[in-house]
Coordinates of C-alpha atoms and ligand atoms in Angstrom, one line a residue:
M5 CA -17.7 22.9 12.3
A6 CA -15.4 25.0 11.1
S7 CA -12.9 23.4 7.8
C8 CA -9.6 23.8 8.5
D9 CA -8.7 23.3 5.0
P10 CA -7.8 26.3 3.3
K11 CA -7.7 24.9 -0.3
F12 CA -11.1 23.3 0.5
D13 CA -12.5 26.6 1.4
L14 CA -11.3 28.7 -1.5
E15 CA -12.3 26.3 -3.9
Q16 CA -15.4 26.9 -2.3
V17 CA -15.8 30.7 -2.1
F18 CA -14.3 30.8 -5.5
S19 CA -16.6 28.5 -7.5
K20 CA -19.5 31.0 -5.9
G21 CA -17.9 33.8 -6.8
I22 CA -17.4 32.6 -10.8
A23 CA -20.5 31.6 -11.0
M24 CA -22.1 35.0 -9.8
A25 CA -19.6 36.6 -11.9
I26 CA -19.7 34.5 -15.4
N27 CA -22.7 33.2 -17.0
G28 CA -23.3 29.8 -18.8
E29 CA -21.2 27.2 -19.6
A30 CA -17.5 28.8 -19.1
A31 CA -18.3 29.5 -15.0
K32 CA -19.0 25.2 -14.8
G33 CA -15.0 24.2 -14.8
D34 CA -12.9 23.9 -11.5
A35 CA -12.2 27.2 -9.7
Q36 CA -8.0 26.0 -10.2
I37 CA -6.8 26.9 -6.8
K38 CA -3.1 26.2 -6.5
A39 CA -0.5 26.4 -3.6
S40 CA 1.7 29.7 -4.8
N41 CA 5.0 28.8 -5.6
D42 CA 6.4 31.8 -4.4
N43 CA 4.9 32.8 -0.6
K44 CA 6.0 36.4 -1.5
H45 CA 2.9 36.7 -4.2
G46 CA 0.5 34.9 -1.6
D47 CA -0.4 31.6 -0.3
F48 CA -2.4 30.7 -3.2
Q49 CA -3.8 31.5 -6.6
C50 CA -6.7 31.2 -8.3
N51 CA -6.3 30.4 -12.0
A52 CA -9.5 30.1 -13.6
A53 CA -9.7 33.5 -15.3
L54 CA -7.5 32.2 -17.9
A55 CA -9.4 29.5 -19.4
I56 CA -12.5 30.8 -18.8
A57 CA -11.2 34.0 -20.8
R58 CA -10.3 31.9 -23.5
A59 CA -13.8 30.0 -24.0
V60 CA -15.7 33.4 -23.7
G61 CA -13.2 35.3 -25.9
A62 CA -12.5 38.2 -22.9
N63 CA -9.4 39.6 -21.6
P64 CA -8.9 37.3 -18.9
R65 CA -7.8 40.2 -16.5
D66 CA -11.1 41.5 -16.7
I67 CA -12.3 38.3 -16.2
A68 CA -10.4 37.8 -12.9
E69 CA -11.7 41.5 -11.8
K70 CA -14.8 40.3 -12.2
I71 CA -14.4 37.1 -10.2
L72 CA -12.7 38.8 -7.6
A73 CA -15.2 41.3 -7.2
A74 CA -18.1 38.8 -7.1
T75 CA -16.1 36.2 -4.4
P76 CA -16.9 36.4 -0.7
L77 CA -13.3 36.3 0.1
S78 CA -13.3 38.4 3.5
A79 CA -13.9 36.0 5.9
L80 CA -10.4 34.4 4.8
G81 CA -8.0 36.8 3.3
T82 CA -7.4 39.1 0.3
G83 CA -7.0 38.7 -3.1
E84 CA -5.0 40.5 -5.9
I85 CA -4.8 40.7 -9.8
A86 CA -1.5 39.6 -11.2
G87 CA 0.3 38.6 -14.2
P88 CA -1.7 38.2 -17.4
G89 CA -4.8 37.2 -14.9
F90 CA -3.8 35.0 -11.9
I91 CA -5.7 36.0 -8.6
N92 CA -2.9 36.2 -5.5
I93 CA -4.9 35.5 -2.5
R94 CA -3.4 35.9 0.7
L95 CA -5.2 34.2 3.8
S96 CA -5.6 36.4 7.0
N97 CA -4.2 35.1 10.2
S98 CA -7.3 34.7 11.9
A99 CA -8.4 32.8 9.1
L100 CA -5.4 30.6 9.8
Q101 CA -5.8 30.5 13.5
T102 CA -8.9 29.4 13.2
M103 CA -7.8 26.6 11.1
L104 CA -5.0 25.9 13.3
D105 CA -7.3 25.6 16.3
R106 CA -9.2 22.9 14.2
V107 CA -6.1 20.9 13.5
S108 CA -5.0 21.1 17.0
M109 CA -7.7 19.2 18.4
D110 CA -7.7 15.1 19.4
D111 CA -8.5 14.2 15.9
L112 CA -6.5 16.4 14.1
G113 CA -9.1 17.9 11.5
I114 CA -9.4 14.6 10.3
E115 CA -13.0 14.3 9.9
P116 CA -14.6 11.0 9.5
A117 CA -16.0 10.2 6.1
P118 CA -17.6 7.0 6.4
R119 CA -19.2 4.6 3.1
D120 CA -22.4 2.7 3.3
H121 CA -20.6 -0.4 2.4
A122 CA -17.3 -1.9 3.5
I123 CA -13.9 -2.0 1.5
V124 CA -12.4 -5.3 0.9
I125 CA -8.7 -5.1 0.4
D126 CA -7.2 -8.1 -1.3
L127 CA -3.5 -7.8 0.3
C128 CA -0.5 -10.5 1.1
G129 CA -1.9 -13.6 -1.4
V130 CA 1.0 -15.9 -0.4
N131 CA 0.8 -19.0 -1.5
V132 CA 0.9 -22.2 0.9
A133 CA 4.5 -24.2 1.2
K134 CA 5.9 -21.3 -0.7
Q135 CA 8.6 -18.8 1.2
M136 CA 7.3 -15.0 1.5
H137 CA 9.5 -13.1 -1.1
V138 CA 10.3 -9.4 -1.2
G139 CA 7.0 -9.5 -4.1
H140 CA 4.9 -10.4 -1.1
L141 CA 6.5 -7.5 1.0
R142 CA 4.7 -4.8 -1.4
S143 CA 1.5 -6.5 -1.5
T144 CA 1.3 -6.6 2.1
I145 CA 2.9 -3.4 3.1
L146 CA 0.6 -1.1 0.7
G147 CA -2.6 -3.2 1.2
D148 CA -2.3 -2.5 5.1
V149 CA -1.6 1.1 4.6
V150 CA -4.6 1.9 2.5
A151 CA -6.6 -0.2 5.0
R152 CA -5.2 2.1 7.7
L153 CA -6.4 5.3 5.4
H154 CA -9.8 4.0 5.2
E155 CA -10.2 2.9 9.1
R156 CA -8.8 6.2 10.4
L157 CA -11.7 7.8 7.9
G158 CA -14.0 5.9 10.0
R159 CA -14.6 3.0 6.6
K160 CA -15.6 -0.6 7.3
V161 CA -12.5 -2.4 6.0
L162 CA -12.2 -6.2 5.5
R163 CA -8.7 -7.3 5.2
E164 CA -8.9 -10.7 2.9
N165 CA -5.8 -12.4 2.6
H166 CA -6.7 -14.8 -0.5
L167 CA -4.2 -17.4 0.4
G168 CA -2.9 -19.8 -2.8
D169 CA -3.9 -22.9 -0.4
W170 CA -5.4 -25.3 -3.0
G171 CA -4.7 -27.2 -5.9
L172 CA -2.2 -29.3 -7.4
P173 CA 1.4 -27.3 -6.0
I174 CA -0.1 -28.0 -3.2
A175 CA -0.7 -31.6 -3.7
M176 CA 2.6 -32.3 -5.3
T177 CA 4.5 -30.5 -2.3
M178 CA 2.2 -33.1 -0.3
S179 CA 3.0 -36.1 -2.0
A180 CA 6.8 -35.2 -2.0
L181 CA 6.9 -34.7 1.6
K182 CA 5.1 -37.9 2.0
R183 CA 7.6 -39.9 -0.2
Q184 CA 10.4 -37.8 1.2
K185 CA 8.8 -39.5 4.7
R186 CA 9.2 -36.0 6.5
D187 CA 7.4 -35.9 10.0
L188 CA 5.1 -32.9 9.1
K189 CA 5.2 -31.5 12.7
S190 CA 8.5 -30.7 12.6
L191 CA 8.8 -28.8 9.2
T192 CA 9.4 -25.3 8.9
L193 CA 8.2 -23.2 5.7
A194 CA 11.8 -23.4 4.4
D195 CA 11.4 -27.1 4.3
L196 CA 8.2 -26.7 2.7
N197 CA 9.7 -24.4 0.1
H198 CA 12.3 -27.2 -1.0
A199 CA 9.9 -30.0 -0.7
Y200 CA 8.1 -27.8 -3.2
R201 CA 11.0 -27.2 -5.3
V202 CA 11.7 -31.1 -5.4
A203 CA 8.1 -31.7 -6.4
Q204 CA 8.6 -29.4 -9.0
L205 CA 11.5 -30.6 -10.3
E206 CA 10.2 -34.2 -10.1
A207 CA 7.3 -33.5 -12.2
A208 CA 9.2 -31.6 -15.2
T209 CA 9.4 -34.7 -17.7
D210 CA 11.7 -34.4 -20.0
T211 CA 10.3 -36.4 -23.0
A212 CA 11.5 -34.4 -25.6
G213 CA 15.4 -35.3 -24.1
L214 CA 14.1 -39.0 -24.2
E215 CA 13.0 -38.8 -27.8
A216 CA 16.1 -37.0 -29.0
A217 CA 18.8 -39.5 -27.2
R218 CA 16.5 -42.2 -29.1
A219 CA 16.4 -40.5 -32.4
H220 CA 20.2 -40.4 -32.0
H221 CA 21.2 -43.3 -30.8
A222 CA 22.8 -42.1 -27.8
G223 CA 23.9 -45.1 -25.4
P224 CA 21.5 -47.7 -23.6
H225 CA 23.0 -45.6 -20.2
R226 CA 21.7 -42.8 -21.4
I227 CA 18.2 -43.5 -22.5
I228 CA 17.8 -45.8 -19.7
E229 CA 18.3 -43.2 -17.6
L230 CA 16.2 -40.7 -18.9
Q231 CA 13.5 -43.1 -19.2
T232 CA 13.6 -43.7 -15.6
Q233 CA 13.4 -40.2 -15.0
Q234 CA 10.3 -39.9 -16.8
D235 CA 8.6 -42.7 -15.1
S236 CA 9.5 -41.3 -12.2
A237 CA 8.1 -38.1 -13.2
L238 CA 5.0 -39.4 -14.4
A239 CA 4.8 -41.8 -10.9
A240 CA 5.2 -38.2 -9.1
E241 CA 2.6 -36.7 -11.0
Q242 CA 0.1 -39.4 -10.6
D243 CA 0.8 -39.6 -6.7
A244 CA 0.7 -35.7 -6.5
K245 CA -3.5 -36.1 -8.4
A246 CA -4.2 -38.9 -6.1
T247 CA -3.3 -37.0 -3.4
L248 CA -5.2 -34.1 -4.5
L249 CA -8.2 -36.3 -5.4
R250 CA -8.1 -37.5 -1.8
L251 CA -8.1 -33.6 -0.6
Q252 CA -10.6 -32.9 -2.2
S253 CA -12.8 -35.4 -1.3
G254 CA -11.9 -34.8 2.4
D255 CA -10.0 -38.0 3.4
A256 CA -9.3 -37.0 6.9
A257 CA -5.7 -37.6 7.1
T258 CA -4.8 -36.1 3.9
V259 CA -7.1 -32.8 5.0
A260 CA -5.2 -32.9 8.3
A261 CA -1.7 -32.6 6.1
W262 CA -2.8 -30.1 4.4
Q263 CA -4.0 -28.1 7.3
Q264 CA -0.6 -28.7 8.9
L265 CA 1.0 -27.0 5.6
I266 CA -1.2 -24.0 5.9
N267 CA -0.3 -23.6 9.6
V268 CA 3.4 -24.0 9.1
T269 CA 3.2 -21.1 6.2
M270 CA 0.9 -19.1 8.1
M271 CA 3.2 -19.2 11.3
E272 CA 6.1 -17.6 9.6
V273 CA 3.8 -15.0 7.4
L274 CA 1.9 -14.1 10.4
E275 CA 5.6 -13.5 12.3
T276 CA 6.9 -11.6 9.5
A277 CA 3.5 -9.5 9.3
R278 CA 4.0 -9.2 13.5
V279 CA 7.9 -7.4 12.5
L280 CA 6.8 -5.3 9.8
G281 CA 3.9 -3.6 11.9
V282 CA 1.1 -4.6 9.5
R283 CA -2.0 -5.6 10.8
L284 CA -2.7 -8.8 9.4
T285 CA -4.1 -11.9 11.4
N286 CA -5.2 -15.7 10.6
E287 CA -8.8 -13.7 11.2
H288 CA -7.7 -12.3 7.7
S289 CA -7.2 -15.5 6.1
R290 CA -9.8 -16.6 3.2
G291 CA -7.9 -18.9 0.9
E292 CA -9.0 -20.3 -2.4
S293 CA -10.1 -23.3 -0.8
F294 CA -13.1 -21.3 0.7
Y295 CA -14.4 -21.0 -2.7
R296 CA -14.0 -25.0 -3.9
D297 CA -17.7 -25.9 -3.5
Q298 CA -18.7 -22.7 -5.6
L299 CA -16.4 -23.3 -8.5
G300 CA -18.9 -25.5 -10.4
S301 CA -22.2 -23.3 -10.0
T302 CA -19.6 -20.0 -10.9
V303 CA -18.9 -21.9 -14.1
Q304 CA -22.7 -22.9 -14.3
A305 CA -23.6 -19.5 -14.0
F306 CA -21.9 -18.3 -16.9
I307 CA -23.1 -20.9 -18.8
D308 CA -26.8 -20.6 -18.1
K309 CA -26.2 -17.3 -18.9
G310 CA -25.1 -17.3 -22.4
L311 CA -21.8 -15.8 -21.2
A312 CA -19.5 -18.9 -21.5
Q313 CA -18.9 -20.7 -24.7
E314 CA -16.8 -24.2 -24.9
D315 CA -13.7 -24.1 -26.9
Q316 CA -11.8 -27.5 -27.3
G317 CA -13.3 -28.9 -24.4
A318 CA -12.9 -26.0 -22.0
M319 CA -15.1 -23.3 -21.2
V320 CA -14.0 -19.8 -21.9
V321 CA -15.8 -16.2 -21.5
R322 CA -15.1 -14.0 -24.2
F323 CA -14.9 -10.2 -24.5
A324 CA -15.7 -8.0 -27.4
D325 CA -12.8 -6.1 -27.5
R326 CA -10.3 -8.4 -27.4
E327 CA -9.0 -11.3 -28.8
R328 CA -8.0 -13.1 -25.4
P329 CA -10.7 -15.2 -23.6
L330 CA -11.0 -16.0 -20.0
L331 CA -10.7 -19.5 -19.3
I332 CA -13.0 -20.7 -16.4
R333 CA -13.0 -24.3 -16.5
K334 CA -10.4 -26.6 -18.2
A335 CA -10.9 -29.6 -20.5
D336 CA -10.1 -31.9 -17.9
G337 CA -12.9 -30.2 -15.9
G338 CA -10.6 -28.6 -13.7
F339 CA -11.0 -24.9 -12.1
L340 CA -8.5 -22.4 -12.2
Y341 CA -7.2 -19.1 -10.3
S342 CA -9.6 -17.0 -12.4
T343 CA -12.6 -19.3 -11.4
T344 CA -11.5 -18.3 -7.8
D345 CA -11.3 -14.9 -8.2
L346 CA -14.8 -14.6 -10.0
A347 CA -16.3 -16.7 -7.0
A348 CA -14.5 -14.4 -4.7
V349 CA -16.2 -11.4 -5.8
H350 CA -19.3 -13.1 -5.8
H351 CA -18.8 -13.9 -2.1
R352 CA -17.3 -10.3 -1.4
V353 CA -20.1 -8.5 -2.8
G354 CA -23.0 -10.7 -2.3
A355 CA -21.9 -11.9 1.0
L356 CA -19.8 -9.3 2.8
H357 CA -21.4 -6.4 1.0
A358 CA -18.5 -4.8 0.0
G359 CA -19.0 -1.5 -2.4
E360 CA -15.1 -1.7 -3.4
I361 CA -13.0 -4.3 -3.6
L362 CA -9.3 -3.0 -4.1
Y363 CA -6.7 -5.7 -5.3
V364 CA -2.7 -5.1 -4.0
V365 CA -1.3 -7.5 -6.4
D366 CA 1.8 -7.6 -8.8
A367 CA 1.5 -5.6 -11.8
R368 CA 2.2 -9.1 -14.1
Q369 CA -1.3 -9.9 -12.9
R370 CA -3.1 -7.0 -14.5
D371 CA -4.4 -8.6 -17.6
H372 CA -5.7 -11.7 -15.1
F373 CA -7.7 -8.7 -13.5
R374 CA -9.1 -6.7 -16.3
D375 CA -10.6 -10.3 -17.1
V376 CA -12.0 -11.1 -14.2
F377 CA -13.8 -7.3 -13.8
D378 CA -15.2 -7.4 -17.1
A379 CA -16.7 -11.0 -16.7
I380 CA -18.0 -9.7 -13.6
H381 CA -19.2 -6.8 -15.1
L382 CA -21.0 -9.2 -18.0
I383 CA -22.6 -11.5 -15.3
G384 CA -23.4 -8.1 -13.2
W385 CA -22.1 -9.5 -10.0
D386 CA -21.0 -6.2 -9.1
K387 CA -24.5 -4.9 -8.0
L388 CA -24.8 -4.7 -4.7
A389 CA -28.6 -5.1 -3.2
N390 CA -29.4 -1.7 -3.4
G391 CA -28.6 -1.6 -6.7
T392 CA -25.0 0.4 -6.8
Q393 CA -22.4 -1.1 -8.7
A394 CA -19.1 -2.2 -6.3
K395 CA -16.1 -0.6 -7.6
L396 CA -13.2 -3.4 -8.2
S397 CA -9.5 -1.8 -9.0
H398 CA -6.4 -3.2 -8.9
L399 CA -3.9 -1.4 -7.3
A400 CA -0.6 -3.0 -9.4
F401 CA 3.0 -2.5 -8.4
G402 CA 5.9 -3.3 -9.9
S403 CA 9.2 -5.6 -8.6
V404 CA 11.6 -5.2 -6.1
L405 CA 15.3 -4.8 -8.0
G406 CA 18.7 -5.0 -6.3
T407 CA 21.0 -2.3 -7.0
D408 CA 22.1 -3.9 -10.3
K409 CA 18.4 -3.3 -11.7
K410 CA 18.0 -7.2 -11.9
P411 CA 15.8 -9.4 -9.5
L412 CA 17.0 -9.2 -5.6
K413 CA 19.7 -11.8 -5.1
T414 CA 22.0 -12.7 -2.4
R415 CA 25.5 -12.7 -2.7
S416 CA 25.4 -16.5 -3.0
G417 CA 22.9 -15.7 -5.8
E418 CA 19.5 -16.7 -4.2
L419 CA 16.7 -14.8 -4.2
F420 CA 16.3 -12.7 -0.8
T421 CA 13.6 -14.1 1.7
L422 CA 11.6 -11.6 3.0
K423 CA 12.9 -12.3 6.7
A424 CA 16.5 -12.2 5.7
L425 CA 16.0 -8.8 4.4
L426 CA 14.1 -7.4 7.3
D427 CA 16.9 -8.8 9.5
E428 CA 19.4 -7.3 7.7
A429 CA 17.4 -3.6 7.6
I430 CA 16.8 -4.1 11.4
A431 CA 20.5 -4.8 12.0
R432 CA 21.3 -1.5 9.7
G433 CA 19.0 0.4 11.6
T434 CA 20.5 -0.6 14.8
D435 CA 24.0 0.5 13.9
Q436 CA 22.9 3.8 12.8
V437 CA 21.3 4.2 16.1
K438 CA 24.3 2.7 18.0
L439 CA 26.5 5.3 16.2
R440 CA 24.5 7.9 17.4
A441 CA 24.1 6.8 21.1
N442 CA 27.7 7.2 21.1
Q443 CA 28.2 10.7 20.4
T444 CA 28.3 13.0 23.6
D445 CA 24.9 15.2 23.6
S446 CA 23.0 12.9 21.5
P447 CA 19.4 12.4 23.3
T448 CA 20.3 8.7 23.3
E449 CA 23.5 8.9 25.2
G450 CA 23.7 6.2 27.7
T451 CA 20.5 4.9 26.6
S452 CA 19.9 1.1 27.7
D453 CA 20.8 -1.5 25.1
Q454 CA 17.1 -2.7 24.9
E455 CA 15.9 0.9 23.9
I456 CA 18.7 1.1 21.5
A457 CA 17.5 -2.3 20.0
A458 CA 14.0 -1.1 19.7
I459 CA 14.7 2.2 18.6
G460 CA 17.1 0.4 15.6
R461 CA 14.2 -2.2 14.8
A462 CA 11.8 0.5 14.5
V463 CA 14.3 2.4 12.0
G464 CA 14.8 -0.7 9.9
I465 CA 11.4 -1.4 9.4
A466 CA 10.5 2.2 8.7
A467 CA 13.3 2.0 6.3
V468 CA 11.8 -0.5 4.5
K469 CA 8.2 0.1 4.3
Y470 CA 9.0 3.8 3.4
A471 CA 11.2 2.8 0.3
D472 CA 8.0 0.7 -0.5
L473 CA 5.2 3.3 -0.3
S474 CA 6.9 6.3 -1.1
G475 CA 7.2 5.8 -5.0
D476 CA 4.7 5.2 -7.8
P477 CA 3.9 1.8 -6.8
I478 CA 3.6 0.9 -10.4
K479 CA 7.5 1.5 -11.0
D480 CA 10.0 -1.2 -10.2
Y481 CA 12.3 0.3 -7.4
V482 CA 15.8 -0.6 -6.4
F483 CA 16.3 -1.9 -3.0
D484 CA 19.6 -0.2 -1.7
L485 CA 19.3 -0.3 2.1
D486 CA 22.3 2.3 2.1
R487 CA 20.1 5.1 0.7
M488 CA 16.8 3.7 2.4
I489 CA 18.2 3.6 6.1
A490 CA 19.8 7.1 5.9
F491 CA 18.6 9.7 8.3
E492 CA 18.8 12.3 5.5
G493 CA 16.7 12.4 2.1
D494 CA 13.4 11.3 1.4
T495 CA 13.5 8.5 3.9
G496 CA 11.1 7.0 6.6
P497 CA 14.0 7.6 9.0
Y498 CA 14.2 10.8 7.9
I499 CA 10.3 11.3 9.0
Q500 CA 10.9 9.6 12.4
Y501 CA 14.0 11.9 13.0
A502 CA 12.2 14.9 12.5
H503 CA 9.6 13.8 14.9
A504 CA 12.5 12.6 17.3
R505 CA 14.1 16.2 17.3
I506 CA 10.9 18.1 17.9
A507 CA 10.4 15.8 20.9
S508 CA 13.7 16.4 22.5
L509 CA 13.1 19.9 22.0
L510 CA 9.9 20.2 23.7
T511 CA 11.5 18.5 26.9
K512 CA 14.4 20.8 26.5
G513 CA 11.9 23.5 26.7
A514 CA 10.0 22.1 29.4
A515 CA 6.8 22.0 27.6
T516 CA 4.1 19.9 28.2
E517 CA 1.0 19.8 26.3
S518 CA -0.7 21.5 29.1
S519 CA 1.7 24.7 29.4
I520 CA 1.3 25.3 25.6
S521 CA -1.8 24.6 24.4
N522 CA -3.2 27.8 25.4
A523 CA -0.5 30.3 23.8
A524 CA -1.4 32.4 21.2
W525 CA -0.5 31.3 17.5
K526 CA 1.7 33.7 15.9
F527 CA 3.5 33.0 12.6
D528 CA 5.0 36.4 11.1
H529 CA 7.8 34.5 9.7
A530 CA 7.6 33.1 6.2
A531 CA 9.1 29.9 7.4
E532 CA 6.5 30.0 10.3
R533 CA 3.6 30.8 7.6
A534 CA 5.4 27.9 5.3
L535 CA 5.1 25.7 8.2
V536 CA 1.4 26.4 9.1
L537 CA 0.0 25.7 5.7
A538 CA 2.1 22.1 5.5
I539 CA 0.3 21.5 8.6
L540 CA -3.2 22.4 7.5
S541 CA -3.0 20.3 4.0
F542 CA -2.7 17.2 6.1
P543 CA -6.0 16.2 7.0
A544 CA -7.3 16.7 3.1
T545 CA -4.3 14.4 2.1
I546 CA -5.1 12.0 4.4
K547 CA -8.4 11.9 2.9
M548 CA -7.5 11.8 -0.9
A549 CA -4.3 9.5 0.0
A550 CA -7.6 6.9 1.1
D551 CA -9.8 7.9 -2.0
L552 CA -6.8 7.4 -4.3
G553 CA -5.3 4.1 -2.7
S554 CA -1.9 6.1 -2.3
P555 CA 0.3 5.8 0.3
Q556 CA 2.6 7.7 -1.8
R557 CA 0.5 10.9 -1.0
V558 CA 1.5 10.1 2.6
C559 CA 5.2 10.1 2.5
G560 CA 5.1 13.2 0.2
A561 CA 3.1 15.5 3.1
L562 CA 5.5 13.9 5.8
H563 CA 8.1 14.8 3.9
E564 CA 6.8 18.3 2.8
L565 CA 6.0 18.8 6.8
A566 CA 9.5 17.8 7.9
N567 CA 11.2 19.7 5.4
S568 CA 9.4 23.0 6.0
Y569 CA 9.8 22.4 9.8
A570 CA 13.8 22.1 9.3
T571 CA 13.6 25.4 7.4
F572 CA 11.2 27.0 10.1
Y573 CA 13.9 25.4 12.6
Q574 CA 16.8 27.2 11.0
A575 CA 15.2 30.6 10.6
C576 CA 13.3 30.7 13.7
P577 CA 14.7 30.1 17.2
V578 CA 12.5 28.3 19.3
L579 CA 14.0 27.8 22.9
K580 CA 15.9 31.2 22.2
A581 CA 13.1 33.0 20.9
P582 CA 13.1 37.0 21.3
D583 CA 10.2 37.0 24.0
D584 CA 8.2 34.5 26.0
A585 CA 5.3 34.7 23.7
T586 CA 7.0 34.0 20.5
R587 CA 8.8 30.7 22.1
L588 CA 5.4 29.6 23.5
A589 CA 3.9 29.9 20.0
R590 CA 7.1 28.6 18.6
L591 CA 6.4 25.4 20.9
R592 CA 3.1 25.2 20.1
L593 CA 3.6 25.1 16.4
S594 CA 6.6 22.6 17.0
L595 CA 3.9 20.4 19.4
L596 CA 1.7 20.1 16.4
T597 CA 3.7 19.3 13.7
K598 CA 5.4 16.3 15.9
R599 CA 1.6 15.0 16.4
V600 CA 0.9 15.5 12.8
L601 CA 4.1 13.7 12.0
A602 CA 3.2 10.7 14.6
Q603 CA -0.2 10.5 12.8
G604 CA 1.3 10.6 9.6
L605 CA 3.7 7.4 10.5
D606 CA 1.1 5.7 12.5
L607 CA -0.5 5.6 9.0
L608 CA 2.4 4.4 7.6
G609 CA 2.5 1.4 10.1
M610 CA 5.5 3.0 11.3
D611 CA 6.9 3.9 15.1
S612 CA 7.9 7.2 15.8
P613 CA 10.1 7.1 18.9
D614 CA 11.0 10.1 20.7
R615 CA 14.6 9.9 20.6
M616 CA 16.9 8.5 18.0
Ligands
LIG720 N1 -1.5 -16.3 -4.5 C1 -1.5 -15.1 -5.7 C2 -0.2 -15.2 -6.6 O1 0.8 -15.4 -5.3 C3 -1.8 -13.6 -5.3 C4 -3.6 -13.6 -4.9 C5 -4.1 -12.1 -5.5 N2 -5.4 -11.9 -5.2 C6 -6.0 -12.4 -5.9 N3 -7.2 -12.7 -5.3 N4 -6.2 -13.3 -6.5 O2 0.1 -14.7 -7.1

């Protein structure tokens, strides 16, 4: 099938031309095809002649001449030498029309690009009995979009929610709840979170305080107070450890209570995922507890291969290029977060046959993943059955900050919960939509409250998600609802609005898909041509975004498409076009733009309402 990607096609023909025209090493480089900055000069340019000329010590214009003469360009368009040795390329209308025909098909020109092995996306990773906060937003949203991109290309994706559901912190919460005599049946996640905090405070022994009080001959009151605190802290710790032992040995009542904590946590997490439009269900949960029986053998495997050494009673893996070892077993025999992650890779590659594992996790865990990946390379657990090496990568993201550039807090100074934040975004989105619905001639004039609420929800969620997805993930970003929710600028609602405007244009033009899908393409105006090129770049962007794990690229492409459409709409009247053929051609371009916007929004996990 014909390609619909002009840049790709040009790369192909120019690589051929360069190979024919130039001898030796110099011909091996990239054809350097770039979109033109100024469409007066052409649609694309080939910049390869400059580097080649430098390499062989020739005049770049001569090299450009040779390349152009040898390049079988005629099926795509024409070329012209310019400046010091650029080749400006103008695509022919017939080539563009063929490509548009391809993109107009049901799959929008996005062809399947399956892989031999599954891709594991490690996302969400919340901890049992702890409130989800805005940090978890990023892992869940970014991970879901990367998963959708791969799925769109027909790849097998396994979403793995590496739930923090094992270990002392949970036992602490459980024993605190028991001491408070709380009925586990009626608990919410907020209760659990509170119990967890209380448990942490209880366990924080102030030994130094007590010693200081003794040394400074503090009053007996103070010493008794501190002594009691310390005693109860010790008791709490012992109780938590006993609970952990009961849990580890499978005591039925303890396991049931533990399961209840997981259920309460997951109920809220999955509800949040539903509100966010993220594809995450209980089937995706495979918590740390899943690996609990493999931790001993994991450590043993490292010992047996001579890859782990004892260090003051603990077991560590050392690396040639750094001081910091990876601790895999504590001196008291306990296992760690890292041990679990090693066992998880073993399972994912060995049993799930993952050819790639992408960890969508906070940048503060960078060292952890670097160490885990290197330990895995050392022991060879990244080898697939057919001998190929699975790719392990960390999609690291920064923090979400308040407008004061500090960690996001509510007015009362507490950290925002994810739920509070989403409620706020939905309320603001709904206000925006209401405001418009009250204007005469607005497409939403007279819309039912129920529908307004649905649109408002879609807008609020898109605002939050787009802000999260559109930047470089490693950078911290400022959570500024006012900016995020605006219908102008680089925002989710702006893309949705562009889509909705086309929808109402098509309604006004009484243009059904079948009535315009046979219209002949026409793009004489520069703004039409720019729109066509923006549309045609979309399928390749999706592939690239999936391969690089970069939702940011999808946002960028959609933003550019929405902008190109706005320019086109300003410059080229659609319903009042000079003649029927032009009107139909412009309607057809509008329809195609709408379909691409809707597809892009869907890949970003956002709704595309027809009215806003
Ligand atoms: N529960 C961890 C945390 O909150 C995140 C888990 C990330 N995934 C992993 N395989 N380590 O920090």
